[in-house]
PDB file of C-alpha atoms and ligand atoms in Angstrom:
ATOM      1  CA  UNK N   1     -70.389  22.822 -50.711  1.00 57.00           C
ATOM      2  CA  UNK N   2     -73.230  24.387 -48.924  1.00 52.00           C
ATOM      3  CA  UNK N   3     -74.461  28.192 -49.122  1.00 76.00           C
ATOM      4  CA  UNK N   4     -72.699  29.214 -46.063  1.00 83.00           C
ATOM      5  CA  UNK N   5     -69.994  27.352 -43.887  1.00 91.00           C
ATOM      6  CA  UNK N   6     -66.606  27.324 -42.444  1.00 94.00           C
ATOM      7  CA  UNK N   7     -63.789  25.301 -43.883  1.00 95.00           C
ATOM      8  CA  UNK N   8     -61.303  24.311 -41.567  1.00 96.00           C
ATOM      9  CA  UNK N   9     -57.553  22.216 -42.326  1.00 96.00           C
ATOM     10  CA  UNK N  10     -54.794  23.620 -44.452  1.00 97.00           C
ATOM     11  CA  UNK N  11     -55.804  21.348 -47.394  1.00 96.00           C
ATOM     12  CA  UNK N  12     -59.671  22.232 -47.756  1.00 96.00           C
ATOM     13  CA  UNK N  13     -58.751  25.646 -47.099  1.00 97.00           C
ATOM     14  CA  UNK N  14     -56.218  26.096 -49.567  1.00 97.00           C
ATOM     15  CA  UNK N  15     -58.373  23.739 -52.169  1.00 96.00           C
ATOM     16  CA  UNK N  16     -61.604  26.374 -51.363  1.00 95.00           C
ATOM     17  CA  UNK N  17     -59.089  29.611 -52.250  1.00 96.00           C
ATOM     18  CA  UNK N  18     -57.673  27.785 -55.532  1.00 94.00           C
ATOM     19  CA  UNK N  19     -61.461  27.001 -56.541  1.00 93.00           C
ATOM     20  CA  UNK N  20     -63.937  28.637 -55.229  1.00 91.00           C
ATOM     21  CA  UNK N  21     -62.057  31.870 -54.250  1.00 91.00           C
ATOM     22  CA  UNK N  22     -64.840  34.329 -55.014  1.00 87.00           C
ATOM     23  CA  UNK N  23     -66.707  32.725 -52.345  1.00 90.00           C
ATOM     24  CA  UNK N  24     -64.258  32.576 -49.186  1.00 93.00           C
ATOM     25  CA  UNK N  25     -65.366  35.604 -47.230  1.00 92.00           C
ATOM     26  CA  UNK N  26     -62.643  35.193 -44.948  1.00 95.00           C
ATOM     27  CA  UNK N  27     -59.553  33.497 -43.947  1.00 97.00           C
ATOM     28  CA  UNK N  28     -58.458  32.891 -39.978  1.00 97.00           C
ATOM     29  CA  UNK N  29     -54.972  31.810 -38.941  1.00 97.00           C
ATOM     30  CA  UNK N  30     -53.566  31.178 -36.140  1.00 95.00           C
ATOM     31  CA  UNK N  31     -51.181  33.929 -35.205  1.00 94.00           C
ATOM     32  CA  UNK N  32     -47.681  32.273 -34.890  1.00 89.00           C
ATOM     33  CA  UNK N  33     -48.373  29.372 -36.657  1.00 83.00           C
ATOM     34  CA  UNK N  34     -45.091  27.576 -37.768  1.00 85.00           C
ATOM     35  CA  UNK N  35     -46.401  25.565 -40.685  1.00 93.00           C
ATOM     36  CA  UNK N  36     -45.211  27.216 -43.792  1.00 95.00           C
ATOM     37  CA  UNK N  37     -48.321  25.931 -45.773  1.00 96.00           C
ATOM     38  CA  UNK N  38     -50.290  28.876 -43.222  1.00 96.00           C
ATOM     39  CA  UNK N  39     -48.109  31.607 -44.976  1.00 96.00           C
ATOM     40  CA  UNK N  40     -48.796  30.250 -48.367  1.00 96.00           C
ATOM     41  CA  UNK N  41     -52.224  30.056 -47.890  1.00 97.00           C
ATOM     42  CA  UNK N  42     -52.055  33.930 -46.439  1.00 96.00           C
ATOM     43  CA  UNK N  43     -50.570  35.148 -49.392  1.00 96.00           C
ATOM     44  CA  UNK N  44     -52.944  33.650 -51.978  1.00 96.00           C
ATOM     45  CA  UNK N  45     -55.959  34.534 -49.682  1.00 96.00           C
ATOM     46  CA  UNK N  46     -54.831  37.890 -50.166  1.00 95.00           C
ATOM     47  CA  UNK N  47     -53.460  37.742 -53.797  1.00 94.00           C
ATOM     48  CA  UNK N  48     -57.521  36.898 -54.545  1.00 92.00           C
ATOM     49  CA  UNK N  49     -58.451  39.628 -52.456  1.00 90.00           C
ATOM     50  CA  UNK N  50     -60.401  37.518 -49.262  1.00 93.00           C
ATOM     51  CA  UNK N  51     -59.907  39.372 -45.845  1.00 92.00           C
ATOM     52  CA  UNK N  52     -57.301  37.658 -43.918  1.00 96.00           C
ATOM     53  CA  UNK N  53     -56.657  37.926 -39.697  1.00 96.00           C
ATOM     54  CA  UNK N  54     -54.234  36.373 -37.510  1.00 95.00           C
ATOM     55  CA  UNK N  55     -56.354  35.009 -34.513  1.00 96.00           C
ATOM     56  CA  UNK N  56     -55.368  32.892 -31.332  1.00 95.00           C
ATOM     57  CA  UNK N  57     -55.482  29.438 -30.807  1.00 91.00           C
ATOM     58  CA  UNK N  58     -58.660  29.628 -28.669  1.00 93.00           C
ATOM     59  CA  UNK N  59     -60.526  31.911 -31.366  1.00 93.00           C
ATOM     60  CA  UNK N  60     -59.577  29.279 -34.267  1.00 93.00           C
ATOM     61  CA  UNK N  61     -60.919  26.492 -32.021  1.00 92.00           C
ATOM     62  CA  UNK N  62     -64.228  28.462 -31.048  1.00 93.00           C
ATOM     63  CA  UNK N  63     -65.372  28.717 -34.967  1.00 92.00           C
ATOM     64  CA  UNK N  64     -63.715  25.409 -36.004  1.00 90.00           C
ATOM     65  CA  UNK N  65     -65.768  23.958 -33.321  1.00 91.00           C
ATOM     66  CA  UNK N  66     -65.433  19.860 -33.658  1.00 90.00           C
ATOM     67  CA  UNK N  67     -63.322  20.166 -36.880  1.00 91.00           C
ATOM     68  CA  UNK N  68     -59.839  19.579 -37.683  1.00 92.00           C
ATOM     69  CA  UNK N  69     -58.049  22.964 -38.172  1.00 94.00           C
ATOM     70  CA  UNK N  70     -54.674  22.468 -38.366  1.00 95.00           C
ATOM     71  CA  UNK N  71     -54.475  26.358 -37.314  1.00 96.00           C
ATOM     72  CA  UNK N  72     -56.443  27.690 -40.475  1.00 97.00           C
ATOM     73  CA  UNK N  73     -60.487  28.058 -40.609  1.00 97.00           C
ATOM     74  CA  UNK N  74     -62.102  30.092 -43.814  1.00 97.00           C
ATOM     75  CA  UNK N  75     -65.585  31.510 -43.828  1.00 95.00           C
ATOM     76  CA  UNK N  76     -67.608  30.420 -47.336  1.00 94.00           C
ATOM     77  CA  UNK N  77     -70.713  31.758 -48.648  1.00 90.00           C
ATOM     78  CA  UNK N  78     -71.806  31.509 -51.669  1.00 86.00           C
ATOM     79  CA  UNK N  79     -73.697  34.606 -53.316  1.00 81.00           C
ATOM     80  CA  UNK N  80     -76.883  33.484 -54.555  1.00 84.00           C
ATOM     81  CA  UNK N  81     -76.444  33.774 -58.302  1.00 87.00           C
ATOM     82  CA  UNK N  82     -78.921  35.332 -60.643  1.00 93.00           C
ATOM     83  CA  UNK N  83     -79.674  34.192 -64.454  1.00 95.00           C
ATOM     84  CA  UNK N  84     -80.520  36.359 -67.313  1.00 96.00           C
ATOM     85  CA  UNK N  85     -83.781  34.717 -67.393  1.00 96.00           C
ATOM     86  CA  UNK N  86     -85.006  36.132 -63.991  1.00 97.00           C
ATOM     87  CA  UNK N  87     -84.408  39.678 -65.430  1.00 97.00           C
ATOM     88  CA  UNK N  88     -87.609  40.252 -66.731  1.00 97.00           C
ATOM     89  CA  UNK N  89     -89.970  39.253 -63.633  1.00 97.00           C
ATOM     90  CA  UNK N  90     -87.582  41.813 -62.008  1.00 98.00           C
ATOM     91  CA  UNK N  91     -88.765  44.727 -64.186  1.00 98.00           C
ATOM     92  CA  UNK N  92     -92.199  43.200 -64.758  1.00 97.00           C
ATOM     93  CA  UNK N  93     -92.301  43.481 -60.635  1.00 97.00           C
ATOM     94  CA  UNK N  94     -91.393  47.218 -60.795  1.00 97.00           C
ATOM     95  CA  UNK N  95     -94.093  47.862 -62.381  1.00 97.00           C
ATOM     96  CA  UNK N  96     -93.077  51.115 -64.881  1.00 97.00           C
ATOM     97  CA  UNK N  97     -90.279  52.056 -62.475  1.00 97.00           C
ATOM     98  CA  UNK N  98     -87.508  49.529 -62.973  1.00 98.00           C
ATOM     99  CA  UNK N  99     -84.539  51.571 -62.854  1.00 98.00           C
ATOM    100  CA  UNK N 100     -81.178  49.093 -64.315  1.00 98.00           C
ATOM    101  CA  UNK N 101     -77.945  50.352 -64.409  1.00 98.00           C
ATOM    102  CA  UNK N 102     -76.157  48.618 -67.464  1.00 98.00           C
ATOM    103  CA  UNK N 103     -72.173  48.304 -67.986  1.00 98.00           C
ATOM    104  CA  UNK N 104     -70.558  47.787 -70.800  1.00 97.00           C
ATOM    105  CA  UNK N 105     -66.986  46.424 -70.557  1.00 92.00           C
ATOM    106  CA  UNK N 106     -65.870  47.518 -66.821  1.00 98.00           C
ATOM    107  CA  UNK N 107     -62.770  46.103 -66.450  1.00 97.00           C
ATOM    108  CA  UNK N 108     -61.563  47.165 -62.960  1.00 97.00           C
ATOM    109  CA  UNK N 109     -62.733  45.510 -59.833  1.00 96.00           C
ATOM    110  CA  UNK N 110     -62.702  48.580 -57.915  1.00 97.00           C
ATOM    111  CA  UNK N 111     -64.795  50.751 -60.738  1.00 98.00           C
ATOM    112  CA  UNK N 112     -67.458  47.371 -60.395  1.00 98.00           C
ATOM    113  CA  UNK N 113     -67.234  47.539 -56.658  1.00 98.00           C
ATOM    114  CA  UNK N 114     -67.992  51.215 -56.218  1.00 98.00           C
ATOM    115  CA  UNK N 115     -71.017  51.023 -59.221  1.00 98.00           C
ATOM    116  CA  UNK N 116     -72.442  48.231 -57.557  1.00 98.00           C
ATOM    117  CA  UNK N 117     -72.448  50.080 -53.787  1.00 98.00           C
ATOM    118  CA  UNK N 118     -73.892  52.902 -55.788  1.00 98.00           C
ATOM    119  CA  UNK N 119     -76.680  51.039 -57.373  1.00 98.00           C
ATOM    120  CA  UNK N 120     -77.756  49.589 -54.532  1.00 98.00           C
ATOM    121  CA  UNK N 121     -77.959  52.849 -52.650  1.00 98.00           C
ATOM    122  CA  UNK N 122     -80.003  53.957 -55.078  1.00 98.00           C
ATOM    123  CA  UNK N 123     -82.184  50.873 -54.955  1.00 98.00           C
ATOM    124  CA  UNK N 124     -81.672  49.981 -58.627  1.00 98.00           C
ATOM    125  CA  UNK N 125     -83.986  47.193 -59.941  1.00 98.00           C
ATOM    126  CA  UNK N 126     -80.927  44.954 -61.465  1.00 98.00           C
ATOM    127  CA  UNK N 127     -77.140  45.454 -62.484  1.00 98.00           C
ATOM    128  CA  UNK N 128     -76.310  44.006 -65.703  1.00 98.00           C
ATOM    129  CA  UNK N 129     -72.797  43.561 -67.391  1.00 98.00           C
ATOM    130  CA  UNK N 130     -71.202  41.378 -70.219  1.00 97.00           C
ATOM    131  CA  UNK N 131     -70.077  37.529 -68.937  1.00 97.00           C
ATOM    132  CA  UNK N 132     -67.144  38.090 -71.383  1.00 95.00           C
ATOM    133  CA  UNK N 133     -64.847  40.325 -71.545  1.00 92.00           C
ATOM    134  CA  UNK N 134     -65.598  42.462 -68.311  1.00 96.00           C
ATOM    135  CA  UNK N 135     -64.574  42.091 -64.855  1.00 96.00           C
ATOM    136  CA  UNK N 136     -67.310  39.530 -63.128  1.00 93.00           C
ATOM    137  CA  UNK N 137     -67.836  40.006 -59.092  1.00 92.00           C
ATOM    138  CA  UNK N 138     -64.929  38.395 -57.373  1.00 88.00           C
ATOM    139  CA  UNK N 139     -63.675  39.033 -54.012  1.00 84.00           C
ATOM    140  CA  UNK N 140     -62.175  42.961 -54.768  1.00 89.00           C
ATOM    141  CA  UNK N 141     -65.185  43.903 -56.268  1.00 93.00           C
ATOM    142  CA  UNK N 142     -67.477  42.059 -53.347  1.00 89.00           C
ATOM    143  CA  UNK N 143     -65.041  43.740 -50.557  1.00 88.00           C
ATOM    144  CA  UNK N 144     -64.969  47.541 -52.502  1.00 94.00           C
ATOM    145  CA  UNK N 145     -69.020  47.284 -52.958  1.00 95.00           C
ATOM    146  CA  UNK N 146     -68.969  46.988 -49.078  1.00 93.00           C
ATOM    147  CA  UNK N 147     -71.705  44.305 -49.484  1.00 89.00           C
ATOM    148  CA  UNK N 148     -73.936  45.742 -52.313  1.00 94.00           C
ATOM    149  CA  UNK N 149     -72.482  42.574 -54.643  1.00 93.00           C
ATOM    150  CA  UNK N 150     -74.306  40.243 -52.292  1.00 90.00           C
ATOM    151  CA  UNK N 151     -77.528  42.515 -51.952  1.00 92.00           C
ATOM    152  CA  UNK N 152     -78.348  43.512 -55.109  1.00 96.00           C
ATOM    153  CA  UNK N 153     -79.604  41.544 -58.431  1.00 97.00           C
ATOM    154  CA  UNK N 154     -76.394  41.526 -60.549  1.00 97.00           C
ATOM    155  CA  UNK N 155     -76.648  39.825 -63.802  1.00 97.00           C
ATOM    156  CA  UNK N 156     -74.313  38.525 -66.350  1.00 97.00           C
ATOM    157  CA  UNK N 157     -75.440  38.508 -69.378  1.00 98.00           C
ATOM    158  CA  UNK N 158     -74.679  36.181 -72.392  1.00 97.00           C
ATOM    159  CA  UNK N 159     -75.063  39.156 -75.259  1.00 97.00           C
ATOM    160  CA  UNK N 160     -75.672  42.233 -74.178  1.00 98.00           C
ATOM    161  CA  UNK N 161     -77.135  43.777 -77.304  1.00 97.00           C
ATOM    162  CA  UNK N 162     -79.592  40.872 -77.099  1.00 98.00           C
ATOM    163  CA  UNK N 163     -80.532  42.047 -73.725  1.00 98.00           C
ATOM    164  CA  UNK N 164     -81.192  45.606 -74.542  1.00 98.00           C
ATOM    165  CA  UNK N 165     -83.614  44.809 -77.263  1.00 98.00           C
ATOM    166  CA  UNK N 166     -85.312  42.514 -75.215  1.00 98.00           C
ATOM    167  CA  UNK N 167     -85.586  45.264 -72.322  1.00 98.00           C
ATOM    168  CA  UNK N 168     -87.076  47.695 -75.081  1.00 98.00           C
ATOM    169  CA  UNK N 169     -89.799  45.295 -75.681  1.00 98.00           C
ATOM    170  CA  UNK N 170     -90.692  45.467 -72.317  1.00 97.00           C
ATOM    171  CA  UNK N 171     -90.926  49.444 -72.624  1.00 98.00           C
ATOM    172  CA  UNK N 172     -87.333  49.822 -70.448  1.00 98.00           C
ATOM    173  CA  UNK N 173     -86.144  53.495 -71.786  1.00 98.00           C
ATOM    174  CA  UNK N 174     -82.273  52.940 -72.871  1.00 98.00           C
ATOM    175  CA  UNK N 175     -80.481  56.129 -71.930  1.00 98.00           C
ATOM    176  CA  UNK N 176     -76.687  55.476 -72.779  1.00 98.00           C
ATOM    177  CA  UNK N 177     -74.010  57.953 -71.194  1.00 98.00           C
ATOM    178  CA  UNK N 178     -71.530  59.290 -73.211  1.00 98.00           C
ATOM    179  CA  UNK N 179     -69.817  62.378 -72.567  1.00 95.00           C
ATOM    180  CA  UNK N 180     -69.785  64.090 -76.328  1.00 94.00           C
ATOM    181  CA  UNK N 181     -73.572  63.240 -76.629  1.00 97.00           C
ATOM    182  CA  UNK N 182     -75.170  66.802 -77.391  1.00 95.00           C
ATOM    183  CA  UNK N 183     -78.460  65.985 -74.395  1.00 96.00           C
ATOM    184  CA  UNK N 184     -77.855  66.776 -71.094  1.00 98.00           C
ATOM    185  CA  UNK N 185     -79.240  63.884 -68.596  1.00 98.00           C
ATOM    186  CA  UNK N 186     -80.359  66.794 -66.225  1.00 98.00           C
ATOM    187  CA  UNK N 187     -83.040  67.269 -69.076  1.00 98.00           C
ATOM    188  CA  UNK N 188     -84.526  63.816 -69.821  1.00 98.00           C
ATOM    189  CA  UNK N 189     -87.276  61.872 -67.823  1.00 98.00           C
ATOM    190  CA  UNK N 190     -85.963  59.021 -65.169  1.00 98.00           C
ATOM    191  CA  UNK N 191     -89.006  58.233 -63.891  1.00 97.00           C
ATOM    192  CA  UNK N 192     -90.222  55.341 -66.007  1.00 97.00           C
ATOM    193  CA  UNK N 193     -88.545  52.328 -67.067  1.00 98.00           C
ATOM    194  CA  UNK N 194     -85.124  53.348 -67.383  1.00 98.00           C
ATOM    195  CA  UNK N 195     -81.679  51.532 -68.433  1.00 98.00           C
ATOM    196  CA  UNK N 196     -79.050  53.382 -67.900  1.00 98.00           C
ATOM    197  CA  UNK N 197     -76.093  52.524 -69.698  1.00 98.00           C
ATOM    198  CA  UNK N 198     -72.398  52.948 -69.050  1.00 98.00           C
ATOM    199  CA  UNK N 199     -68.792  52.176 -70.962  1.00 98.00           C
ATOM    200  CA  UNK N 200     -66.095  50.824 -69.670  1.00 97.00           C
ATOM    201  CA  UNK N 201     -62.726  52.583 -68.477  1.00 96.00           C
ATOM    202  CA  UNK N 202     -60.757  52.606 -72.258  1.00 92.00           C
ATOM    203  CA  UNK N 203     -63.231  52.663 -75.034  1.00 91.00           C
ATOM    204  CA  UNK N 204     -66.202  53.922 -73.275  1.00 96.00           C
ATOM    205  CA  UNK N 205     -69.364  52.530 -75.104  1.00 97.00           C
ATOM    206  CA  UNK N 206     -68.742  49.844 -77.881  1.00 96.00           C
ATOM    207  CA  UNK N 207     -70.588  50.681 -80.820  1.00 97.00           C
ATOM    208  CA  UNK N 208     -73.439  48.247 -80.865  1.00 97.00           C
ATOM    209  CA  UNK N 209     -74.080  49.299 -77.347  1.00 98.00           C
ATOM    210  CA  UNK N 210     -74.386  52.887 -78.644  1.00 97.00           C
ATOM    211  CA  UNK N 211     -76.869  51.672 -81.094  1.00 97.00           C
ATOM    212  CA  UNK N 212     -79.285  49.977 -79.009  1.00 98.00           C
ATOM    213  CA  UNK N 213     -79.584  53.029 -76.934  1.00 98.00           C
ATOM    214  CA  UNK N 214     -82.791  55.217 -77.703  1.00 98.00           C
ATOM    215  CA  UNK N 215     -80.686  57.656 -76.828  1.00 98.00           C
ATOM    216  CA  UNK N 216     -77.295  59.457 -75.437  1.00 98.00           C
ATOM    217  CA  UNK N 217     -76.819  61.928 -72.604  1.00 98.00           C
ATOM    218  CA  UNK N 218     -74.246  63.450 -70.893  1.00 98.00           C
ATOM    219  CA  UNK N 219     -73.139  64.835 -67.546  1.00 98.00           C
ATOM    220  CA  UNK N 220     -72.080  68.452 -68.137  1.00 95.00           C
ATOM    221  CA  UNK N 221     -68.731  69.225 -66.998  1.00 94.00           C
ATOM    222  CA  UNK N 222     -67.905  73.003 -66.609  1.00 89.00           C
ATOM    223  CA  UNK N 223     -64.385  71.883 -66.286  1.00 86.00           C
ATOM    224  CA  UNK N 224     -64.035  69.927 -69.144  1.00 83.00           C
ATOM    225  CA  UNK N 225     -65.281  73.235 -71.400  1.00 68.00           C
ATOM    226  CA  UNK N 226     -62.828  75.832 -68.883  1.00 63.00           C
ATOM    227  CA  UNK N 227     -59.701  73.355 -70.146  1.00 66.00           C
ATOM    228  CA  UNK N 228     -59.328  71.275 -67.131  1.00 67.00           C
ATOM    229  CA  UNK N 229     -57.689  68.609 -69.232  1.00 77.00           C
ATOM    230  CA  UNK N 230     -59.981  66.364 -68.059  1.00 86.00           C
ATOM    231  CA  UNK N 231     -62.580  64.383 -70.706  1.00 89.00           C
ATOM    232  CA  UNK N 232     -64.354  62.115 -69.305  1.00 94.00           C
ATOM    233  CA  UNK N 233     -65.618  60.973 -65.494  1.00 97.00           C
ATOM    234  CA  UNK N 234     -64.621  57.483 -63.943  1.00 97.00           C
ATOM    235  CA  UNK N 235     -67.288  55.287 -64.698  1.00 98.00           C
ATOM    236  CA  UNK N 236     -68.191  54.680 -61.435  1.00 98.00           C
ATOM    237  CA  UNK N 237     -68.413  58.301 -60.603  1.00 98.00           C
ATOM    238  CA  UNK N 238     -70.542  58.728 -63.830  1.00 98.00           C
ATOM    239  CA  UNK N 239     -72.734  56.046 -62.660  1.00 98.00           C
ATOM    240  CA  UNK N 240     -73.099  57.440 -59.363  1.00 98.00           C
ATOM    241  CA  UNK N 241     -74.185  61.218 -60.787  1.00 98.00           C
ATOM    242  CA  UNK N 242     -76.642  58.898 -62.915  1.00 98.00           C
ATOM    243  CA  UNK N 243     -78.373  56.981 -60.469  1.00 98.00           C
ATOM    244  CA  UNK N 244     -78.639  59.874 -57.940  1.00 98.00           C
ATOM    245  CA  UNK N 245     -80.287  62.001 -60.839  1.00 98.00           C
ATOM    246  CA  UNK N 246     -82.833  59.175 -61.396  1.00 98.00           C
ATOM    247  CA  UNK N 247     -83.525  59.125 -57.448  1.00 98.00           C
ATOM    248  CA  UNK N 248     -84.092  62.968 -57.542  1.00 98.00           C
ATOM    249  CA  UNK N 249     -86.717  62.598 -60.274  1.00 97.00           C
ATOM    250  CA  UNK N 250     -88.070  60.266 -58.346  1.00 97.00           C
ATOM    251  CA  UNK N 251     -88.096  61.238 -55.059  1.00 94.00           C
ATOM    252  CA  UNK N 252     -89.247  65.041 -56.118  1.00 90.00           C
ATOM    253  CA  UNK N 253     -91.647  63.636 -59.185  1.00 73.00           C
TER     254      UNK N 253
HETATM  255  C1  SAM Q 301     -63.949  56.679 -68.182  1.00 53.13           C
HETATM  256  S1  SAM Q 301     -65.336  56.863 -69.178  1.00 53.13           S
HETATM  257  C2  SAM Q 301     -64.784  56.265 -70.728  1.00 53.13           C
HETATM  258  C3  SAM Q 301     -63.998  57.242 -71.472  1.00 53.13           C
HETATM  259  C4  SAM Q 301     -63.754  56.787 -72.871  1.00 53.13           C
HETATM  260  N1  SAM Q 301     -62.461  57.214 -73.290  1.00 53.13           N
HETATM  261  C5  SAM Q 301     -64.812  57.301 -73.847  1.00 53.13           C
HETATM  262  O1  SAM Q 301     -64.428  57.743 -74.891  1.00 53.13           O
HETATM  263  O2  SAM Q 301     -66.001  57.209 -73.587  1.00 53.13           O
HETATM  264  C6  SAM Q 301     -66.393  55.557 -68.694  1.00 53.13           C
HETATM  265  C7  SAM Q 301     -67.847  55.796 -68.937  1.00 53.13           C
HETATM  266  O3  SAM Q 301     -68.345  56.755 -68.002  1.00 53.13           O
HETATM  267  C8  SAM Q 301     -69.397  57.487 -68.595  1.00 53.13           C
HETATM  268  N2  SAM Q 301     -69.021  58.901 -68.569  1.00 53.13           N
HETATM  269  C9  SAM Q 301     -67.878  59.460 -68.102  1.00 53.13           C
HETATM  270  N3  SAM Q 301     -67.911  60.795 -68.212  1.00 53.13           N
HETATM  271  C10 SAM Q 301     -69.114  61.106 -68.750  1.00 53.13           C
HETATM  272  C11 SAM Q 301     -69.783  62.349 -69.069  1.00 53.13           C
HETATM  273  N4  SAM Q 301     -69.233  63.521 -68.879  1.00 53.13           N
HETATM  274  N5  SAM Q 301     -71.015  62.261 -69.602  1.00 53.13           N
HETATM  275  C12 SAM Q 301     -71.624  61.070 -69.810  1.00 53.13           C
HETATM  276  N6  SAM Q 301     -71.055  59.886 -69.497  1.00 53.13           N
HETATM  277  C13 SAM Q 301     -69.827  59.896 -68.971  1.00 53.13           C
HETATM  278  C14 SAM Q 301     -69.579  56.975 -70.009  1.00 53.13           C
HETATM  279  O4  SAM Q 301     -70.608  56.030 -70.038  1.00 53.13           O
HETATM  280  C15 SAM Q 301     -68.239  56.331 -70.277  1.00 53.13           C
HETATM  281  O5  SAM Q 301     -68.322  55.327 -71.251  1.00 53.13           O
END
């Protein structure tokens, strides 16, 4: 299939959600439809997440154009994908101010979404997460980053200890967040080459992650200390203090 098209017929449409459904942007039916294969398709559009509206007949046949559409029409587009390999021309092209906001294990779409829409508000160089074992962009995460998953450089990577040492060797600064680290981050340097690096929702960082940091930081809570009850930050809400600390620096250094 091509970069960016619309699908129209009840059978490509419902073939493009069962394959491909990180890449239907959007599913149009026509309102009152009597074909029962229209509600199915509704309700796995929006069991994957994809934005569904009920249009009229003469919208359907406006975007459907001189194809079939047997009162369904879906909207593809496929993200352009980046490879682990292309990460280091991205911090090579920073030139000693690559900032990369690294996640270890996120496992909730909506925690990705909101890091991602984060990142690229701050104008990160790259977002990098494990291929296994953490939530990849689908269409939650591409719908809660409000676009960012399309915008930014997001990269799975194969190993992601293998990754860190090889951003060290190109003099990327690993800076891993952890909330009983004794540093505060409002006291270390962002200004440089920075990875910043994040833990999932349960387990925080894994340990090998931890190790390949040059070092830990945390965000101070004065609530935390007063017995709030609370211990850590969601991640995304971490990673949003994080970034915006690095853009201060920046901005103001
Ligand atoms: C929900 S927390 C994980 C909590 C987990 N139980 C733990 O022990 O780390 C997700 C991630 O957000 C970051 N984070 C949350 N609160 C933080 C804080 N106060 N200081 C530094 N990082 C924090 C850390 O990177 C953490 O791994």
């Amino acid at each position: 299939m091509s970069q960016k098209q619309w699908i129209a017929g009840i059978n490509a449409v419902a073939a493009a959600i069962e394959h491909d459904a990180d890449n239907v942007r959007e599913v149009l039916i026509e309102a009152g439809g009597k074909n029962p294969r229209l509600t199915e398709i509704e309700g796995s559009a929006r069991r994957f997440g994809i934005d569904v509206r009920r249009v009229n007949q003469q919208a359907l046949s406006g975007v459907a154009g001189s194809l079939r559409h047997q009162g369904v029409v879906a909207r593809y587009e496929a993200a352009k994908t980046w490879d682990e390999n292309e990460l280091e021309d991205l911090v090579t092209a920073a030139e000693g101010r690559a900032l990369l906001l690294i996640l270890d294990g996120v496992q909730d779409p909506h925690n990705l979404g909101a890091c991602l829409r984060s990142a690229a508000a701050a104008g990160v160089t790259a977002v990098i997460f494990p291929k296994d074992k953490a939530v990849q962009v689908n269409a939650t995460v591409r719908k809660t980053s409000a676009g960012a998953a399309d915008s930014v450089a997001v990269i799975p990577v194969t190993n992601l200890a293998r990754t860190m040492r090889d951003l060290q060797k190109l003099g990327v600064w690993l800076y891993g967040l952890a909330g009983e680290a004794k540093g505060s981050l409002y006291n270390v340097d962002l200004r440089g080459n920075v990875g910043l690096v994040l833990g999932g929702e349960g387990d925080g960082l894994r340990r090998l992650t931890r190790e390949n940091c040059d070092q830990l930081v945390n965000i101070p809570m004065p609530g935390a200390d007063g017995g709030a009850g609370v211990e850590s930050l969601n991640v995304s809400v971490a990673a949003g203090v994080t970034l915006f600390e690095a853009v201060r620096q920046r901005v103001t250094g």
